[in-house]
Coordinates of C-alpha atoms and ligand atoms in Angstrom, one line a residue:
M1 CA 2.6 5.3 81.8
K2 CA 4.2 5.4 78.4
S3 CA 3.6 1.7 77.8
L4 CA 0.0 2.0 79.1
L5 CA -0.5 4.7 76.5
S6 CA 1.0 2.7 73.7
I7 CA -1.2 -0.4 74.6
F8 CA -4.2 2.0 74.5
F9 CA -3.2 3.2 71.0
I10 CA -2.5 -0.4 69.7
V11 CA -6.0 -1.4 70.9
I12 CA -7.6 1.6 69.3
S13 CA -5.9 1.1 66.0
A14 CA -6.6 -2.6 66.0
L15 CA -10.3 -1.8 66.6
S16 CA -10.3 0.8 63.8
I17 CA -8.7 -1.7 61.4
K18 CA -11.4 -4.2 62.4
A19 CA -14.1 -1.6 61.9
Q20 CA -13.1 -1.4 58.2
R21 CA -13.7 -5.1 57.7
P22 CA -17.4 -5.8 57.5
A23 CA -18.8 -8.9 59.1
T24 CA -19.8 -10.1 55.6
T25 CA -16.2 -10.3 54.4
N26 CA -15.6 -13.6 52.7
Y27 CA -12.5 -15.6 53.7
D28 CA -13.9 -18.9 52.5
E29 CA -12.5 -20.2 49.3
A30 CA -15.7 -22.3 48.8
K31 CA -17.7 -19.1 48.7
V32 CA -15.8 -17.4 45.9
P33 CA -18.4 -16.8 43.2
V34 CA -18.0 -18.4 39.8
Y35 CA -16.5 -15.7 37.6
T36 CA -15.2 -15.0 34.2
L37 CA -12.3 -12.7 33.7
P38 CA -12.4 -10.1 30.9
E39 CA -10.2 -11.3 28.1
V40 CA -7.0 -9.4 28.0
L41 CA -6.1 -10.5 24.5
K42 CA -9.3 -9.5 22.8
T43 CA -10.2 -5.9 21.8
G44 CA -13.4 -4.3 22.7
S45 CA -14.6 -4.9 19.2
G46 CA -13.7 -8.6 19.5
K47 CA -10.4 -8.8 17.6
A48 CA -8.0 -11.4 18.9
I49 CA -4.5 -10.1 19.7
K50 CA -1.8 -12.4 18.6
S51 CA 1.4 -10.3 18.6
A52 CA 3.2 -7.8 20.8
K53 CA 2.8 -5.3 18.0
A54 CA -1.0 -5.7 17.9
W55 CA -1.1 -5.6 21.7
E56 CA 0.8 -2.3 21.8
K57 CA -1.1 -0.7 19.0
L58 CA -4.7 -1.9 19.6
R59 CA -5.3 -3.5 22.9
R60 CA -2.8 -1.9 25.4
P61 CA -4.1 1.7 24.8
E62 CA -7.6 0.5 25.2
V63 CA -6.9 -1.3 28.5
L64 CA -5.0 1.7 29.8
E65 CA -7.9 3.9 29.0
L66 CA -10.4 1.5 30.7
F67 CA -8.4 1.6 33.9
A68 CA -8.1 5.4 33.8
E69 CA -11.8 5.9 33.0
N70 CA -13.3 3.5 35.5
I71 CA -10.8 3.2 38.3
Y72 CA -7.8 5.4 38.9
G73 CA -8.1 8.4 36.7
P74 CA -5.3 9.3 34.3
I75 CA -1.8 10.3 35.3
P76 CA -1.4 13.7 33.4
K77 CA 1.9 14.2 31.6
D78 CA 1.7 18.0 31.0
F79 CA 3.1 20.7 33.2
D80 CA 4.9 24.0 32.5
E81 CA 8.2 23.6 34.4
I82 CA 10.1 21.3 36.7
K83 CA 13.0 22.3 38.9
F84 CA 15.4 20.2 40.9
S85 CA 17.5 21.6 43.8
L86 CA 19.8 19.8 46.1
K87 CA 18.8 20.8 49.6
N88 CA 21.2 18.7 51.5
E89 CA 23.9 16.2 50.8
D90 CA 26.3 14.0 52.7
R91 CA 29.0 12.2 50.7
N92 CA 29.9 10.2 53.8
S93 CA 26.7 8.9 54.9
M94 CA 26.4 5.3 56.4
N95 CA 30.0 5.4 57.5
G96 CA 31.2 6.4 54.1
K97 CA 29.3 3.8 52.2
A98 CA 26.6 6.0 50.7
H99 CA 26.1 9.5 49.2
L100 CA 22.9 11.1 50.6
K101 CA 21.1 13.5 48.4
E102 CA 17.9 15.4 49.6
V103 CA 16.4 16.8 46.4
L104 CA 13.5 19.2 46.2
I105 CA 11.4 18.7 43.1
E106 CA 9.2 21.6 42.2
V107 CA 6.6 21.3 39.4
F108 CA 4.6 24.3 38.0
R109 CA 1.4 24.4 36.0
N110 CA -0.9 27.3 35.4
H111 CA 1.0 29.4 38.0
K112 CA 0.5 26.8 40.7
R113 CA 3.4 24.9 42.3
I114 CA 3.9 21.6 44.1
A115 CA 7.0 20.4 45.9
I116 CA 8.1 16.8 46.3
N117 CA 10.9 16.0 48.8
L118 CA 13.1 13.1 47.6
T119 CA 15.5 11.3 49.9
L120 CA 18.1 9.3 48.0
F121 CA 21.1 7.2 49.0
I122 CA 23.6 6.1 46.3
P123 CA 26.4 3.5 46.9
N124 CA 29.8 5.1 47.1
N125 CA 31.6 2.1 45.7
A126 CA 29.6 2.2 42.4
K127 CA 31.8 2.1 39.3
S128 CA 28.9 3.1 37.0
P129 CA 25.5 4.7 37.4
S130 CA 23.5 2.8 40.0
P131 CA 20.3 1.0 39.5
A132 CA 17.7 2.2 42.0
F133 CA 14.6 1.3 44.0
L134 CA 12.1 4.1 44.6
L135 CA 9.5 3.6 47.4
I136 CA 6.2 5.5 47.5
N137 CA 6.1 5.8 51.3
N138 CA 2.6 5.6 52.7
R139 CA 3.7 5.3 56.3
G140 CA 5.4 7.7 58.7
K141 CA 8.3 9.8 57.3
E142 CA 10.5 8.4 60.1
N143 CA 10.7 5.2 58.0
T144 CA 12.9 6.9 55.5
D145 CA 15.1 8.9 57.9
P146 CA 17.9 10.6 55.9
T147 CA 20.0 10.8 59.1
R148 CA 19.7 7.1 59.7
L149 CA 19.2 7.6 63.4
V150 CA 15.9 5.8 62.8
K151 CA 16.3 2.5 60.9
S152 CA 13.2 0.8 59.7
E153 CA 12.5 -2.5 58.0
F154 CA 10.0 -0.7 55.8
W155 CA 12.9 1.0 54.0
P156 CA 16.1 -0.8 55.0
A157 CA 18.4 1.6 53.1
E158 CA 21.6 0.0 54.4
V159 CA 20.6 -3.4 52.9
L160 CA 20.0 -1.9 49.5
I161 CA 23.3 0.0 49.6
E162 CA 25.2 -3.1 50.5
S163 CA 23.6 -4.9 47.6
G164 CA 24.8 -2.2 45.1
Y165 CA 21.5 -0.4 44.7
A166 CA 20.6 3.3 45.2
I167 CA 17.5 3.6 47.4
A168 CA 15.0 6.5 47.2
A169 CA 11.7 7.5 48.8
I170 CA 9.0 10.1 48.5
H171 CA 6.1 10.5 50.9
V172 CA 2.5 10.3 49.7
S173 CA 1.6 13.5 51.6
D174 CA 3.7 15.6 49.3
M175 CA 1.5 14.6 46.3
A176 CA -1.9 14.0 47.9
P177 CA -2.5 13.9 51.7
D178 CA -4.0 10.5 52.5
D179 CA -7.3 11.9 53.8
K180 CA -10.6 12.3 52.2
N181 CA -10.8 16.0 53.1
E182 CA -7.2 16.8 52.3
F183 CA -6.2 14.8 49.3
M184 CA -6.9 17.7 46.9
N185 CA -4.2 19.8 48.5
G186 CA -1.3 18.6 46.4
V187 CA -1.0 17.5 42.7
L188 CA -4.7 18.2 42.2
Q189 CA -4.0 21.9 42.7
L190 CA -2.1 21.7 39.4
Y191 CA -4.9 19.9 37.7
P192 CA -8.2 21.3 39.0
E193 CA -10.0 19.9 35.9
Q194 CA -9.3 16.4 37.2
L195 CA -10.9 17.2 40.5
N196 CA -14.1 18.1 38.8
A197 CA -14.3 15.1 36.5
N198 CA -15.9 11.8 37.3
N199 CA -13.1 10.0 35.7
G200 CA -10.5 12.4 37.2
M201 CA -7.4 11.3 39.1
R202 CA -7.5 11.0 42.9
A203 CA -4.9 10.2 45.5
I204 CA -3.5 6.9 44.1
A205 CA -2.9 8.4 40.6
A206 CA -1.4 11.5 42.3
W207 CA 1.1 9.4 44.1
G208 CA 2.0 7.7 40.9
W209 CA 2.4 11.1 39.2
G210 CA 4.9 12.0 41.9
A211 CA 6.9 8.8 41.2
S212 CA 7.2 9.9 37.5
R213 CA 8.5 13.3 38.6
V214 CA 11.3 11.4 40.5
M215 CA 12.0 9.6 37.3
D216 CA 12.3 13.0 35.6
Y217 CA 14.9 13.8 38.2
F218 CA 16.7 10.5 37.9
E219 CA 17.2 11.1 34.2
T220 CA 19.3 14.2 35.1
D221 CA 21.4 12.5 37.8
P222 CA 24.5 11.0 36.3
Q223 CA 24.9 8.7 39.4
I224 CA 21.6 7.0 38.7
D225 CA 21.0 4.5 35.9
A226 CA 17.5 5.7 35.0
K227 CA 17.0 2.7 32.7
R228 CA 17.1 0.5 35.8
V229 CA 14.7 1.9 38.3
A230 CA 12.2 -0.3 40.2
I231 CA 9.1 1.4 41.5
T232 CA 8.0 -0.1 44.8
G233 CA 5.1 0.4 47.2
H234 CA 3.4 -1.3 50.1
S235 CA -0.4 -1.8 50.3
R236 CA -2.0 1.5 49.1
G237 CA 1.5 2.4 48.0
G238 CA 1.6 -0.9 46.1
K239 CA -1.6 0.0 44.3
A240 CA 0.0 3.3 43.3
S241 CA 3.3 1.6 42.2
L242 CA 1.3 -0.6 39.7
W243 CA -0.6 2.3 38.3
A244 CA 2.6 4.4 38.0
A245 CA 4.4 1.6 36.1
A246 CA 1.4 1.0 33.8
N247 CA 1.5 4.7 32.8
D248 CA 5.2 5.4 32.8
Q249 CA 7.2 2.9 30.8
R250 CA 10.5 4.3 32.0
F251 CA 10.1 2.2 35.2
A252 CA 12.1 -1.0 34.5
L253 CA 10.5 -3.0 37.2
C254 CA 7.4 -2.9 39.4
I255 CA 7.1 -4.3 42.9
S256 CA 3.7 -4.3 44.6
N257 CA 3.8 -5.5 48.2
C258 CA 0.6 -6.7 49.9
S259 CA -1.4 -4.4 47.6
G260 CA -4.6 -6.4 47.6
N261 CA -7.9 -4.9 46.4
T262 CA -7.5 -2.6 43.4
G263 CA -3.8 -3.5 43.6
A264 CA -2.6 -6.8 42.4
A265 CA -5.6 -9.0 43.6
L266 CA -8.4 -10.0 41.3
A267 CA -11.6 -8.1 42.1
R268 CA -14.1 -10.7 40.8
R269 CA -13.1 -13.2 43.5
Q270 CA -14.7 -11.0 46.1
F271 CA -12.4 -12.5 48.7
G272 CA -11.3 -10.2 51.5
E273 CA -11.7 -6.5 50.8
R274 CA -14.4 -5.6 48.3
V275 CA -14.7 -2.7 45.9
K276 CA -17.6 -1.2 47.9
V277 CA -15.6 -1.3 51.1
I278 CA -12.5 0.3 49.7
N279 CA -14.6 3.0 48.0
T280 CA -16.5 3.7 51.2
T281 CA -13.5 3.7 53.6
F282 CA -11.1 5.5 51.2
P283 CA -13.4 7.5 48.8
H284 CA -10.4 9.7 47.9
W285 CA -8.2 6.9 46.4
F286 CA -10.0 6.2 43.1
N287 CA -12.2 8.2 40.7
T288 CA -15.9 8.8 41.1
N289 CA -16.8 6.3 38.3
Y290 CA -15.3 3.5 40.3
K291 CA -18.1 3.8 42.8
K292 CA -20.5 2.4 40.1
Y293 CA -18.9 -1.0 40.7
N294 CA -19.7 -1.1 44.4
D295 CA -21.2 -4.6 44.9
H296 CA -20.9 -5.1 41.1
E297 CA -17.3 -6.3 40.5
E298 CA -18.6 -8.5 37.7
L299 CA -19.5 -5.3 35.7
L300 CA -16.0 -4.0 35.6
P301 CA -14.6 -3.9 32.1
V302 CA -11.2 -4.9 33.4
D303 CA -9.8 -7.0 36.3
Q304 CA -6.4 -6.6 38.0
H305 CA -4.6 -9.1 35.8
M306 CA -5.0 -6.6 33.1
L307 CA -3.2 -3.9 35.2
I308 CA -0.2 -6.3 35.4
S309 CA -0.4 -6.9 31.7
L310 CA 0.0 -3.2 31.0
I311 CA 3.4 -3.4 32.6
A312 CA 4.6 -6.2 30.3
P313 CA 7.2 -7.0 29.1
R314 CA 8.7 -5.3 32.2
P315 CA 8.9 -7.6 35.2
V316 CA 6.4 -7.4 38.1
Y317 CA 6.8 -8.8 41.6
A318 CA 3.6 -9.0 43.8
T319 CA 3.6 -10.3 47.3
N320 CA 1.3 -11.2 50.2
A321 CA 1.5 -12.1 53.9
S322 CA -0.1 -15.2 55.4
E323 CA -2.0 -13.3 58.0
D324 CA -3.3 -10.8 55.5
L325 CA -6.2 -12.6 53.9
W326 CA -7.8 -9.1 53.5
A327 CA -5.4 -8.7 50.5
D328 CA -6.4 -12.1 49.0
P329 CA -3.1 -13.9 48.5
K330 CA -4.6 -16.4 46.1
G331 CA -6.3 -13.7 44.1
T332 CA -2.9 -11.9 43.8
F333 CA -1.2 -15.0 42.5
L334 CA -4.0 -15.6 40.0
S335 CA -3.7 -12.1 38.7
L336 CA -0.1 -12.7 37.9
K337 CA -0.9 -16.0 36.3
N338 CA -3.6 -14.4 34.1
A339 CA -1.1 -11.9 32.8
E340 CA 1.3 -14.6 31.6
N341 CA -0.1 -14.7 28.0
V342 CA 0.7 -11.0 27.5
Y343 CA 4.3 -11.6 28.6
G344 CA 4.2 -14.6 26.2
L345 CA 3.6 -12.2 23.3
Y346 CA 7.1 -10.8 24.0
G347 CA 8.6 -14.3 24.3
K348 CA 8.9 -13.9 28.1
K349 CA 8.1 -17.2 29.7
S350 CA 6.7 -17.1 33.2
K351 CA 8.5 -19.1 35.8
L352 CA 5.4 -19.2 38.1
P353 CA 4.2 -22.7 39.1
E354 CA 0.6 -23.7 38.3
V355 CA -0.6 -23.2 41.8
A356 CA 0.6 -20.7 44.4
P357 CA 3.8 -21.6 46.1
G358 CA 3.8 -22.3 49.8
L359 CA 4.7 -19.8 52.5
N360 CA 8.2 -18.3 52.4
T361 CA 8.9 -19.8 49.0
P362 CA 9.7 -16.9 46.8
I363 CA 9.7 -17.2 43.0
T364 CA 12.2 -14.4 42.1
E365 CA 12.8 -15.1 38.4
P366 CA 11.4 -12.5 36.1
P367 CA 9.1 -11.8 34.4
L368 CA 6.5 -12.5 37.0
A369 CA 7.5 -13.0 40.6
Y370 CA 5.6 -13.8 43.7
H371 CA 5.9 -14.7 47.4
N372 CA 3.6 -15.2 50.3
R373 CA 5.6 -14.3 53.5
E374 CA 4.6 -15.8 56.8
G375 CA 3.3 -13.1 59.1
K376 CA 1.4 -9.8 59.0
H377 CA 0.5 -7.2 56.4
D378 CA 3.8 -5.3 56.3
L379 CA 6.9 -4.6 54.3
R380 CA 10.0 -6.1 55.9
V381 CA 13.7 -6.9 55.3
Y382 CA 12.6 -10.4 54.2
D383 CA 10.5 -8.9 51.4
W384 CA 13.3 -6.4 50.3
K385 CA 15.8 -9.2 50.1
Q386 CA 13.6 -11.0 47.7
F387 CA 13.2 -7.8 45.6
I388 CA 16.9 -7.5 45.4
R389 CA 17.2 -11.1 44.1
F390 CA 14.5 -10.4 41.6
A391 CA 16.3 -7.2 40.3
D392 CA 19.7 -9.0 40.3
N393 CA 18.1 -11.9 38.3
Y394 CA 16.6 -9.5 35.8
Y395 CA 19.5 -7.1 35.3
R396 CA 22.1 -9.8 35.0
K397 CA 20.2 -11.9 32.6
K398 CA 18.8 -9.2 30.4
Ligands
GCU1 C1 -6.5 -0.8 54.4 C2 -7.2 -0.9 53.0 C3 -6.3 -1.7 52.0 C4 -4.9 -1.0 52.0 C5 -4.4 -1.0 53.4 C6 -3.0 -0.3 53.5 O1 -6.5 -2.1 55.0 O2 -8.4 -1.5 53.2 O3 -6.9 -1.6 50.7 O4 -4.1 -1.8 51.1 O5 -5.3 -0.3 54.2 O6 -2.7 0.6 52.7 O7 -2.3 -0.6 54.4

């Protein structure tokens, strides 16, 4: 009976995933329209950007603003108070290998309060503050089980601890429930003016806001090296991780797993998921202005290579999976490639090849890393092992 029921649910969820993918979805490379990407190294008034200084002073703020205004909404920085309390800890977690901390982060603004639950494991054998990975968890909370009775490939905490990293997670529902009728019941309660604005933040920016509050906490925890924190997310969480890292330069690394449309993939290729589809299926993810670009990706003043550029010179790792054409693997690789010139301004030479590497051939050298894993749209131990190599490569060579 139980297995019959689970087959029923698998079929229903497969059908509902299918339902989001319109028959007109293009998966044919030959049908990708001819497109021109907006120039990342030219200001709105046509001035060529030739140095990191000019990028930071003139163009970067402009690009950040374009993304906030037209796509994600801003990530507000002001609030009245933030409090951290240790709700539970176990110094002998994972057979003595890790120190578990469950921290409640409370943020107050205009007499409203929001609470974020942080689950954190820190390696016990660390001789100095630990570098950390923070996952914005968009799947079930059981994936980040603090008791470790449930172990999931989505957040393989033991693997991270063995590799000398602290591993943390927050759940999207604490910041903005992932539902078009519920998303306002979180961070947006603190910022009602955002809710009323056409360019105001929605769920993706709210998730990114939460990641920054964890960073506020990390800066107070002597066991964490807050200068070496990687922000990580899968799919919708991967979109949020990019926007979080673009806004908060305290994140040392950004990892965006299978983030696809309005994540790491170029919009103008119109391959797989399109802007209209994402805006219709998930109207609560991006701001109201973004709906203007439904069926008109070519009018966007930015494309996603510019989101990656905003994170420069900090390293970015984007991934795909071979069975996930919906997230446009080639468009993701091209996005990274088209951000290379911004890294170049900082003297950071990209190690990416000219064309996308084959399946299961990770390029884990910073500043721009990529792999296309064989298999489904997912976050797995395979992916995490590459992220660890990427972080190792970066921190050791810095
Ligand atoms: C849907 C959506 C994608 C998203 C994905 C996910 O497939 O269309 O944009 O990345 O869900 O978050 O798993």
